[in-house]
Amino acid sequence: MKQLQWDKLPQTQVAKTLWKDDQALKEREILQKLSKDGVWTEMEEDFKAKQLVINLLARVKRAELKSVLDPQTKKRVEILIQRVKKLEPEEIAFKIQQFDQELCTQVFLSELKPVLPTPEQVGKLNVYRNSDAEELAGLHPSDRLMVKLIQIDRLGPRIEGMLYRVSFEETWTLLDDGARKLIEAGNALLAAKSFKELLNLILLIGNYMNSTGIKGGAFGFRISSINKLVDTKSVNNTTLLHFLEKTVSRHFPEMDDFLDELEKPAEAYRVNLLDLRKGLGELRDGLKNIRKELEDHFSDPLQENRYGTQMWSFVAKASRQLEDLVDDVNNAETTFNEAVNYYGEEDKNMSSSEFYGIFKTFVTSYRKCRGDNLTAQEERLAVEKRKQAMEESKARRREADETAEAEGAVLDALLEKLRNGDVVRRRNKRQPADKSSQSADGPASPGNETAVMALDMLTRLQNDGFIVPPSPTVNALSQKRRRRRTERASGRETPTSPLSLEVFGEIENGQETEQEGSESNFLS
């Protein structure tokens, strides 16, 4: 329905006016009569607004819509309306007046605040303040929304208060988290046992290096000096921080726990205590302004105004949260000052970001030096491994050359003997058990070892296709054996010389010369 434009009296003022006379019985009689006679139904038909506006808008062309807003403002308001396409401008204005939480989000209010009507625009829109639905239907949607907004009492302070409330929780959480990070970082530094030991080691190293200079004999140093270790270069193009990390890893591995101790201080460099103070001050000032606005214009808790009811409830809750935040920020500042003094920094203008940034830089540099040292160590191990492999390869080649040279000398000697008709004798006749066991247990003569080695070499050469040159002695003996067998078969055996008898006698008794045995193997 259309709204009756009147000015309501606060309940606190009713007692001083004619409205103080409460005639409940007479009011109930009037209500029953109006309902019975259908007055309410008739009124709803005559004064309905939404359907009338919709019907009128359907008949009015968009090109004919009027607007008193400048094109830029009209466009921005139109975009804002399009975010809630299901609502008409009049409905949007009503939800803003009632502080509808679903509509009045931080994004919506942040975009609405810059386009609120200026005094000049209010003067132009006032012409349509009391217009009926038909006349309003001829206005552009942006103008219709603005016409309804200027009818809301104290529109600007309302938007400020609503925007403060919808963003309060997020802002409070960020400030409280920052304060807690500073508190944890300060406490971690004050209790960092391994880091203190590392600083003592740095002090010893520094005094050793500066013993002959004016900077020697120090009893301590400012904590910011730990980031100057990288400025001292070694002859190997590394830094003193590389040397420190290598010393800790080799001789004091338990000190590596300082990296865990500096984790929270290293992360606290993102938080600035001055920004926390500033944010806290803005929250307190904003809440103070809202409280004053409520006391001046929404002091009646029984007044039918959803904005006032919601904001009074919010102020009570936000006040308690701000008290907790004040305690956390104060605690963070106290802990920060203690840490700064404990680590020898006397600069009163040093911010928390600068102080905790010292530890962030040191941790980052230390870990990089650790990676550099590990890479250098792996490279040294790889070089040593390659060097050892080359030495082993050279040793194997040298041993193979010596073995080949020895075998070649033996082979040359054996071939020379074979060409000259010499034989290497090896008795194959069976020896008594006791003598064979004695010869097996006893040391072998050098000649036998040489012969065995030579025969093995000849066997390998034969397998590779080497043909042994014939020996005159072997050929003669073979011819005598064949002739002897032929004469025996024909019964015409001729007398032989004593040497022949001896040779063939040995053959008959199973005894052969060692060279004949080896030659027969080759010939076969």
Coordinates of N, CA and C in Angstrom, one line a residue, residues 72-265:
Q72 N 26.2 10.4 -15.2 CA 27.2 9.5 -14.5 C 26.5 8.9 -13.2
T73 N 25.9 9.7 -12.4 CA 25.2 9.2 -11.2 C 24.1 8.3 -11.6
K74 N 23.3 8.6 -12.6 CA 22.2 7.8 -13.0 C 22.7 6.4 -13.4
K75 N 23.8 6.4 -14.1 CA 24.4 5.1 -14.6 C 24.8 4.2 -13.4
R76 N 25.5 4.9 -12.4 CA 26.0 4.1 -11.3 C 24.9 3.6 -10.4
V77 N 23.8 4.4 -10.2 CA 22.7 3.9 -9.5 C 22.0 2.8 -10.2
E78 N 21.9 2.9 -11.5 CA 21.3 1.8 -12.3 C 22.0 0.5 -12.2
I79 N 23.3 0.6 -12.2 CA 24.1 -0.6 -12.0 C 23.9 -1.2 -10.6
L80 N 23.7 -0.4 -9.6 CA 23.5 -0.8 -8.3 C 22.1 -1.5 -8.2
I81 N 21.1 -1.0 -8.9 CA 19.8 -1.6 -8.9 C 19.8 -3.0 -9.6
Q82 N 20.6 -3.1 -10.6 CA 20.7 -4.3 -11.4 C 21.3 -5.5 -10.6
R83 N 22.0 -5.1 -9.5 CA 22.5 -6.2 -8.6 C 21.4 -7.0 -7.9
V84 N 20.2 -6.3 -7.8 CA 19.1 -6.9 -7.1 C 17.9 -6.8 -8.1
K85 N 18.0 -7.6 -9.2 CA 17.0 -7.4 -10.2 C 15.6 -7.8 -9.8
K86 N 15.4 -8.6 -8.8 CA 14.1 -9.0 -8.4 C 13.3 -8.0 -7.6
L87 N 14.0 -6.9 -7.2 CA 13.4 -5.9 -6.4 C 13.2 -4.6 -7.1
E88 N 12.1 -4.0 -6.9 CA 11.8 -2.6 -7.4 C 12.6 -1.6 -6.6
P89 N 12.8 -0.4 -7.2 CA 13.5 0.6 -6.4 C 12.8 1.0 -5.1
E90 N 11.5 0.9 -5.0 CA 10.8 1.2 -3.8 C 11.1 0.1 -2.7
E91 N 11.2 -1.1 -3.2 CA 11.5 -2.2 -2.2 C 12.9 -2.1 -1.7
I92 N 13.8 -1.7 -2.6 CA 15.2 -1.6 -2.2 C 15.3 -0.5 -1.1
A93 N 14.7 0.6 -1.3 CA 14.7 1.7 -0.4 C 14.1 1.3 1.0
F94 N 13.1 0.5 0.9 CA 12.4 0.0 2.2 C 13.4 -0.9 3.0
K95 N 14.1 -1.8 2.2 CA 15.0 -2.7 2.9 C 16.2 -2.0 3.5
I96 N 16.6 -0.9 2.8 CA 17.7 -0.1 3.3 C 17.3 0.6 4.6
Q97 N 16.0 1.1 4.6 CA 15.5 1.8 5.8 C 15.4 0.8 7.0
Q98 N 15.1 -0.4 6.7 CA 15.0 -1.4 7.8 C 16.3 -2.2 8.1
F99 N 17.3 -1.8 7.4 CA 18.7 -2.4 7.6 C 18.6 -4.0 7.4
D100 N 18.1 -4.3 6.2 CA 18.0 -5.7 5.9 C 19.4 -6.3 5.7
Q101 N 19.8 -7.3 6.5 CA 21.1 -7.8 6.5 C 21.4 -8.5 5.2
E102 N 20.4 -9.1 4.5 CA 20.7 -9.8 3.3 C 21.0 -8.9 2.1
L103 N 20.4 -7.7 2.1 CA 20.6 -6.8 1.1 C 21.8 -5.9 1.4
C104 N 21.9 -5.4 2.6 CA 22.9 -4.4 3.0 C 24.2 -5.1 3.4
T105 N 24.8 -5.6 2.3 CA 26.2 -6.2 2.5 C 27.2 -5.1 2.4
Q106 N 28.5 -5.4 2.7 CA 29.6 -4.5 2.7 C 29.8 -3.9 1.3
V107 N 29.7 -4.8 0.3 CA 29.9 -4.4 -1.1 C 28.7 -3.5 -1.5
F108 N 27.5 -3.8 -1.2 CA 26.4 -3.0 -1.6 C 26.4 -1.6 -1.0
L109 N 26.7 -1.6 0.3 CA 26.7 -0.3 1.0 C 27.9 0.6 0.6
S110 N 29.1 -0.1 0.2 CA 30.2 0.6 -0.2 C 30.0 1.3 -1.6
E111 N 29.2 0.7 -2.4 CA 28.8 1.3 -3.7 C 27.7 2.3 -3.6
L112 N 26.9 2.1 -2.6 CA 25.8 3.1 -2.4 C 26.2 4.4 -1.8
K113 N 27.2 4.3 -0.9 CA 27.6 5.5 -0.2 C 28.1 6.6 -1.1
P114 N 28.9 6.4 -2.1 CA 29.4 7.5 -3.0 C 28.3 8.1 -3.9
V115 N 27.1 7.4 -4.0 CA 26.1 8.0 -4.9 C 24.9 8.5 -4.1
L116 N 25.0 8.6 -2.8 CA 23.9 9.2 -2.1 C 23.6 10.6 -2.6
P117 N 22.4 11.0 -2.6 CA 22.0 12.4 -3.1 C 22.7 13.5 -2.5
T118 N 23.2 14.4 -3.3 CA 23.9 15.6 -2.8 C 22.8 16.6 -2.5
P119 N 23.1 17.7 -1.8 CA 22.1 18.7 -1.5 C 21.4 19.3 -2.8
E120 N 22.2 19.4 -3.8 CA 21.7 19.9 -5.1 C 20.7 18.9 -5.7
Q121 N 21.1 17.6 -5.6 CA 20.2 16.6 -6.2 C 18.9 16.4 -5.3
V122 N 19.1 16.6 -4.0 CA 17.9 16.6 -3.1 C 16.9 17.7 -3.5
G123 N 17.5 18.8 -3.8 CA 16.6 19.9 -4.2 C 15.8 19.6 -5.5
K124 N 16.4 18.9 -6.4 CA 15.7 18.5 -7.6 C 14.7 17.4 -7.4
L125 N 15.1 16.5 -6.5 CA 14.2 15.3 -6.3 C 13.1 15.6 -5.4
N126 N 13.1 16.7 -4.6 CA 12.1 17.0 -3.6 C 10.7 17.3 -4.3
V127 N 10.8 17.6 -5.6 CA 9.6 17.8 -6.4 C 8.7 16.6 -6.4
Y128 N 9.4 15.4 -6.3 CA 8.6 14.2 -6.5 C 8.5 13.5 -5.1
R129 N 8.8 14.2 -4.0 CA 8.7 13.5 -2.7 C 7.3 13.0 -2.4
N130 N 6.3 13.8 -2.7 CA 4.9 13.4 -2.4 C 4.1 13.0 -3.6
S131 N 4.8 12.6 -4.7 CA 4.1 12.2 -5.9 C 3.4 10.9 -5.7
D132 N 2.4 10.7 -6.5 CA 1.7 9.4 -6.5 C 2.4 8.4 -7.4
A133 N 1.9 7.2 -7.4 CA 2.5 6.1 -8.1 C 2.6 6.4 -9.6
E134 N 1.5 7.0 -10.1 CA 1.5 7.2 -11.5 C 2.6 8.2 -12.0
E135 N 2.8 9.2 -11.2 CA 3.8 10.2 -11.6 C 5.2 9.6 -11.4
L136 N 5.4 8.8 -10.3 CA 6.7 8.2 -10.1 C 7.0 7.2 -11.2
A137 N 6.0 6.6 -11.8 CA 6.2 5.6 -12.8 C 6.9 6.2 -14.0
G138 N 6.7 7.5 -14.2 CA 7.4 8.2 -15.3 C 8.8 8.5 -15.1
L139 N 9.3 8.3 -13.9 CA 10.7 8.6 -13.6 C 11.6 7.4 -13.9
H140 N 12.9 7.6 -14.2 CA 13.9 6.6 -14.4 C 14.0 5.8 -13.1
P141 N 14.3 4.5 -13.1 CA 14.4 3.7 -11.9 C 15.5 4.3 -10.9
S142 N 16.5 4.9 -11.4 CA 17.5 5.5 -10.5 C 16.9 6.7 -9.8
D143 N 16.1 7.5 -10.5 CA 15.5 8.6 -9.8 C 14.5 8.1 -8.8
R144 N 13.7 7.1 -9.1 CA 12.7 6.6 -8.2 C 13.4 6.1 -6.9
L145 N 14.5 5.4 -7.0 CA 15.2 5.0 -5.8 C 15.7 6.2 -5.0
M146 N 16.2 7.2 -5.7 CA 16.7 8.4 -5.0 C 15.6 9.1 -4.3
V147 N 14.4 9.2 -4.9 CA 13.3 9.8 -4.3 C 12.9 9.1 -3.0
K148 N 12.9 7.8 -3.0 CA 12.6 7.1 -1.7 C 13.7 7.2 -0.7
L149 N 14.9 7.3 -1.1 CA 16.0 7.4 -0.2 C 16.0 8.7 0.6
I150 N 15.7 9.8 -0.1 CA 15.7 11.1 0.5 C 14.6 11.2 1.6
Q151 N 13.7 10.3 1.5 CA 12.6 10.3 2.5 C 13.0 9.6 3.8
I152 N 14.1 8.9 3.8 CA 14.6 8.2 5.0 C 15.3 9.2 5.9
D153 N 14.9 9.1 7.1 CA 15.4 10.1 8.1 C 16.9 9.8 8.4
R154 N 17.7 10.8 8.3 CA 19.2 10.7 8.6 C 19.8 9.6 7.8
L155 N 19.7 9.7 6.5 CA 20.2 8.7 5.6 C 21.7 8.5 5.7
G156 N 22.4 9.6 5.6 CA 23.9 9.6 5.6 C 24.4 8.8 6.9
P157 N 24.1 9.3 8.1 CA 24.5 8.6 9.3 C 24.1 7.1 9.3
R158 N 22.9 6.8 8.8 CA 22.5 5.4 8.8 C 23.4 4.6 7.9
I159 N 23.7 5.1 6.7 CA 24.6 4.3 5.8 C 26.0 4.1 6.5
E160 N 26.5 5.2 7.2 CA 27.8 5.1 7.9 C 27.7 4.0 9.0
G161 N 26.7 4.1 9.7 CA 26.5 3.1 10.8 C 26.4 1.7 10.3
M162 N 25.6 1.5 9.2 CA 25.5 0.1 8.7 C 26.8 -0.4 8.1
L163 N 27.5 0.5 7.4 CA 28.7 0.1 6.8 C 29.8 -0.2 7.9
Y164 N 29.8 0.5 9.0 CA 30.7 0.2 10.1 C 30.4 -1.2 10.7
R165 N 29.1 -1.5 10.8 CA 28.7 -2.7 11.4 C 29.1 -3.9 10.5
V166 N 28.8 -3.9 9.2 CA 29.0 -5.0 8.4 C 30.5 -5.3 8.2
S167 N 31.3 -4.2 8.4 CA 32.8 -4.4 8.2 C 33.5 -4.6 9.5
F168 N 32.8 -4.4 10.6 CA 33.5 -4.4 12.0 C 34.1 -5.8 12.2
E169 N 33.4 -6.8 12.0 CA 33.9 -8.2 12.4 C 35.2 -8.5 11.7
E170 N 35.2 -8.2 10.4 CA 36.4 -8.5 9.6 C 37.6 -7.6 10.0
T171 N 37.4 -6.4 10.2 CA 38.4 -5.5 10.7 C 38.9 -5.9 12.1
W172 N 38.0 -6.2 13.0 CA 38.4 -6.6 14.3 C 39.3 -7.8 14.3
T173 N 38.9 -8.8 13.4 CA 39.6 -10.1 13.4 C 41.0 -9.8 12.9
L174 N 41.2 -9.0 11.8 CA 42.5 -8.7 11.3 C 43.4 -8.0 12.4
L175 N 42.9 -7.1 13.1 CA 43.7 -6.4 14.1 C 44.0 -7.3 15.3
D176 N 43.1 -8.1 15.7 CA 43.3 -9.1 16.8 C 44.4 -10.1 16.4
D177 N 44.3 -10.6 15.2 CA 45.3 -11.6 14.7 C 46.7 -11.0 14.6
G178 N 46.8 -9.7 14.2 CA 48.0 -9.1 14.1 C 48.6 -8.9 15.5
A179 N 47.8 -8.5 16.5 CA 48.3 -8.3 17.8 C 48.8 -9.6 18.4
R180 N 48.1 -10.7 18.2 CA 48.5 -12.0 18.7 C 49.8 -12.4 18.1
K181 N 50.0 -12.2 16.8 CA 51.2 -12.5 16.1 C 52.4 -11.8 16.7
L182 N 52.2 -10.5 17.1 CA 53.3 -9.8 17.7 C 53.6 -10.3 19.1
I183 N 52.6 -10.7 19.8 CA 52.8 -11.2 21.2 C 53.6 -12.5 21.1
E184 N 53.1 -13.4 20.2 CA 53.8 -14.7 20.0 C 55.3 -14.5 19.6
A185 N 55.5 -13.6 18.7 CA 56.8 -13.4 18.2 C 57.8 -12.8 19.3
G186 N 57.3 -11.9 20.1 CA 58.1 -11.4 21.1 C 58.4 -12.4 22.2
N187 N 57.4 -13.2 22.6 CA 57.7 -14.3 23.6 C 58.6 -15.3 23.0
A188 N 58.5 -15.6 21.7 CA 59.4 -16.6 21.1 C 60.9 -16.1 21.2
L189 N 61.1 -14.8 20.9 CA 62.5 -14.3 21.0 C 63.0 -14.3 22.4
L190 N 62.2 -14.0 23.3 CA 62.7 -13.9 24.7 C 63.0 -15.3 25.3
A191 N 62.4 -16.4 24.7 CA 62.7 -17.7 25.1 C 63.5 -18.6 24.2
A192 N 64.2 -17.9 23.2 CA 64.9 -18.7 22.1 C 66.3 -19.1 22.7
K193 N 66.3 -20.3 23.2 CA 67.6 -20.8 23.8 C 68.7 -21.1 22.7
S194 N 68.3 -21.8 21.7 CA 69.3 -22.2 20.7 C 69.8 -21.0 19.9
F195 N 68.9 -20.0 19.7 CA 69.3 -18.8 19.0 C 70.3 -18.0 19.8
K196 N 70.1 -18.0 21.2 CA 71.1 -17.3 22.0 C 72.4 -18.0 21.9
E197 N 72.5 -19.3 21.9 CA 73.7 -20.0 21.7 C 74.4 -19.7 20.4
L198 N 73.6 -19.6 19.3 CA 74.1 -19.2 18.0 C 74.7 -17.8 18.1
L199 N 74.1 -16.9 18.8 CA 74.6 -15.5 18.9 C 75.9 -15.5 19.6
N200 N 76.1 -16.4 20.7 CA 77.3 -16.5 21.4 C 78.4 -17.0 20.5
L201 N 78.1 -18.0 19.6 CA 79.1 -18.5 18.7 C 79.5 -17.4 17.7
I202 N 78.5 -16.6 17.2 CA 78.9 -15.5 16.3 C 79.8 -14.5 17.0
L203 N 79.5 -14.3 18.3 CA 80.4 -13.4 19.1 C 81.8 -13.9 19.2
L204 N 82.0 -15.2 19.4 CA 83.3 -15.8 19.5 C 84.0 -15.7 18.2
I205 N 83.3 -16.0 17.1 CA 84.0 -15.9 15.8 C 84.3 -14.5 15.5
G206 N 83.5 -13.6 15.8 CA 83.7 -12.2 15.5 C 84.9 -11.6 16.3
N207 N 85.0 -12.0 17.5 CA 86.1 -11.5 18.4 C 87.4 -12.2 17.9
Y208 N 87.4 -13.4 17.4 CA 88.6 -14.0 16.9 C 89.1 -13.3 15.7
M209 N 88.2 -12.9 14.8 CA 88.5 -12.3 13.6 C 89.0 -10.8 13.8
N210 N 88.4 -10.2 14.8 CA 88.7 -8.8 15.1 C 89.7 -8.6 16.2
S211 N 90.4 -9.7 16.6 CA 91.2 -9.6 17.8 C 92.3 -8.5 17.7
T212 N 92.8 -8.3 16.5 CA 93.9 -7.3 16.3 C 93.4 -5.9 15.9
G213 N 92.0 -5.8 15.8 CA 91.5 -4.5 15.3 C 90.8 -3.8 16.5
I214 N 90.2 -2.6 16.1 CA 89.6 -1.8 17.1 C 88.2 -2.4 17.5
K215 N 87.6 -3.2 16.6 CA 86.3 -3.8 16.9 C 86.4 -5.1 17.7
G216 N 87.6 -5.5 18.1 CA 87.8 -6.7 18.8 C 87.4 -6.5 20.3
G217 N 87.3 -7.7 21.0 CA 87.0 -7.6 22.4 C 85.6 -7.2 22.7
A218 N 84.7 -7.5 21.9 CA 83.3 -7.1 22.1 C 82.6 -8.0 23.1
F219 N 81.7 -7.4 23.9 CA 80.9 -8.2 24.9 C 79.6 -8.5 24.4
G220 N 79.2 -7.9 23.2 CA 77.9 -8.2 22.6 C 77.8 -7.3 21.3
F221 N 76.7 -7.5 20.6 CA 76.5 -6.7 19.4 C 75.0 -6.5 19.2
R222 N 74.6 -5.5 18.4 CA 73.2 -5.3 18.1 C 72.7 -6.4 17.2
I223 N 71.5 -6.8 17.4 CA 70.9 -7.9 16.7 C 70.9 -7.7 15.2
S224 N 70.8 -6.4 14.7 CA 70.8 -6.1 13.3 C 72.2 -6.5 12.6
S225 N 73.2 -6.7 13.4 CA 74.5 -7.1 12.9 C 74.6 -8.5 12.3
I226 N 73.6 -9.3 12.6 CA 73.6 -10.7 12.1 C 73.5 -10.8 10.6
N227 N 72.9 -9.7 10.0 CA 72.7 -9.7 8.6 C 73.9 -9.1 7.9
K228 N 75.0 -8.7 8.6 CA 76.2 -8.2 8.0 C 77.2 -9.3 7.9
L229 N 76.9 -10.6 8.3 CA 77.8 -11.7 8.1 C 78.1 -11.9 6.6
V230 N 77.1 -11.6 5.8 CA 77.3 -11.9 4.3 C 78.2 -10.9 3.7
D231 N 78.5 -9.8 4.4 CA 79.4 -8.8 3.8 C 80.9 -9.2 3.9
T232 N 81.2 -10.2 4.7 CA 82.6 -10.6 4.9 C 82.8 -11.8 4.0
K233 N 83.7 -11.6 2.9 CA 83.9 -12.6 1.9 C 85.2 -13.4 2.3
S234 N 85.2 -14.7 1.9 CA 86.4 -15.6 2.1 C 87.2 -15.6 0.7
V235 N 88.3 -16.3 0.8 CA 89.1 -16.4 -0.4 C 88.5 -17.3 -1.4
N236 N 87.5 -18.2 -1.0 CA 86.8 -19.1 -1.9 C 85.5 -18.5 -2.4
N237 N 85.4 -17.2 -2.2 CA 84.2 -16.4 -2.7 C 83.0 -16.8 -2.0
T238 N 83.1 -17.3 -0.8 CA 81.9 -17.6 0.1 C 81.9 -16.5 1.1
T239 N 80.9 -16.5 2.0 CA 80.8 -15.5 3.0 C 81.0 -16.1 4.4
L240 N 81.0 -15.2 5.4 CA 81.2 -15.7 6.8 C 79.9 -16.4 7.2
L241 N 78.8 -16.1 6.6 CA 77.6 -16.8 7.0 C 77.6 -18.3 6.5
H242 N 78.3 -18.5 5.3 CA 78.5 -19.9 4.8 C 79.4 -20.6 5.8
F243 N 80.4 -20.0 6.3 CA 81.3 -20.6 7.3 C 80.6 -20.9 8.6
L244 N 79.7 -20.0 9.0 CA 78.9 -20.2 10.2 C 78.0 -21.4 10.1
E245 N 77.3 -21.5 9.0 CA 76.4 -22.6 8.7 C 77.1 -23.9 8.7
K246 N 78.3 -23.9 8.0 CA 79.1 -25.2 8.0 C 79.6 -25.6 9.3
T247 N 80.0 -24.6 10.1 CA 80.5 -24.9 11.5 C 79.4 -25.5 12.4
V248 N 78.2 -24.9 12.3 CA 77.0 -25.4 13.1 C 76.7 -26.8 12.6
S249 N 76.6 -27.0 11.3 CA 76.2 -28.4 10.8 C 77.2 -29.4 11.3
R250 N 78.5 -29.1 11.3 CA 79.5 -30.1 11.6 C 79.7 -30.3 13.1
H251 N 79.7 -29.2 13.8 CA 80.2 -29.3 15.2 C 79.1 -29.0 16.2
F252 N 78.0 -28.3 15.8 CA 76.9 -27.9 16.8 C 75.6 -28.2 16.1
P253 N 75.3 -29.4 15.7 CA 74.0 -29.6 15.0 C 72.8 -29.3 15.9
E254 N 72.9 -29.3 17.2 CA 71.8 -29.0 18.0 C 71.3 -27.6 17.9
M255 N 72.2 -26.7 17.5 CA 71.9 -25.3 17.3 C 70.9 -25.0 16.2
D256 N 70.7 -26.0 15.3 CA 69.8 -25.8 14.2 C 68.4 -25.6 14.6
D257 N 68.1 -25.9 15.9 CA 66.7 -25.7 16.4 C 66.4 -24.2 16.4
F258 N 67.3 -23.3 16.2 CA 67.0 -21.9 16.2 C 66.1 -21.5 15.1
L259 N 66.2 -22.3 14.0 CA 65.3 -22.0 12.8 C 63.8 -22.1 13.2
D260 N 63.5 -23.1 14.0 CA 62.2 -23.3 14.5 C 61.8 -22.2 15.5
E261 N 62.8 -21.7 16.3 CA 62.5 -20.7 17.3 C 62.2 -19.4 16.6
L262 N 62.8 -19.1 15.4 CA 62.6 -17.8 14.7 C 61.5 -17.9 13.7
E263 N 60.7 -19.0 13.7 CA 59.6 -19.1 12.7 C 58.6 -18.0 12.9
K264 N 58.1 -17.8 14.2 CA 57.1 -16.8 14.4 C 57.6 -15.4 14.3
P265 N 58.8 -15.1 14.9 CA 59.4 -13.7 14.7 C 59.6 -13.4 13.2

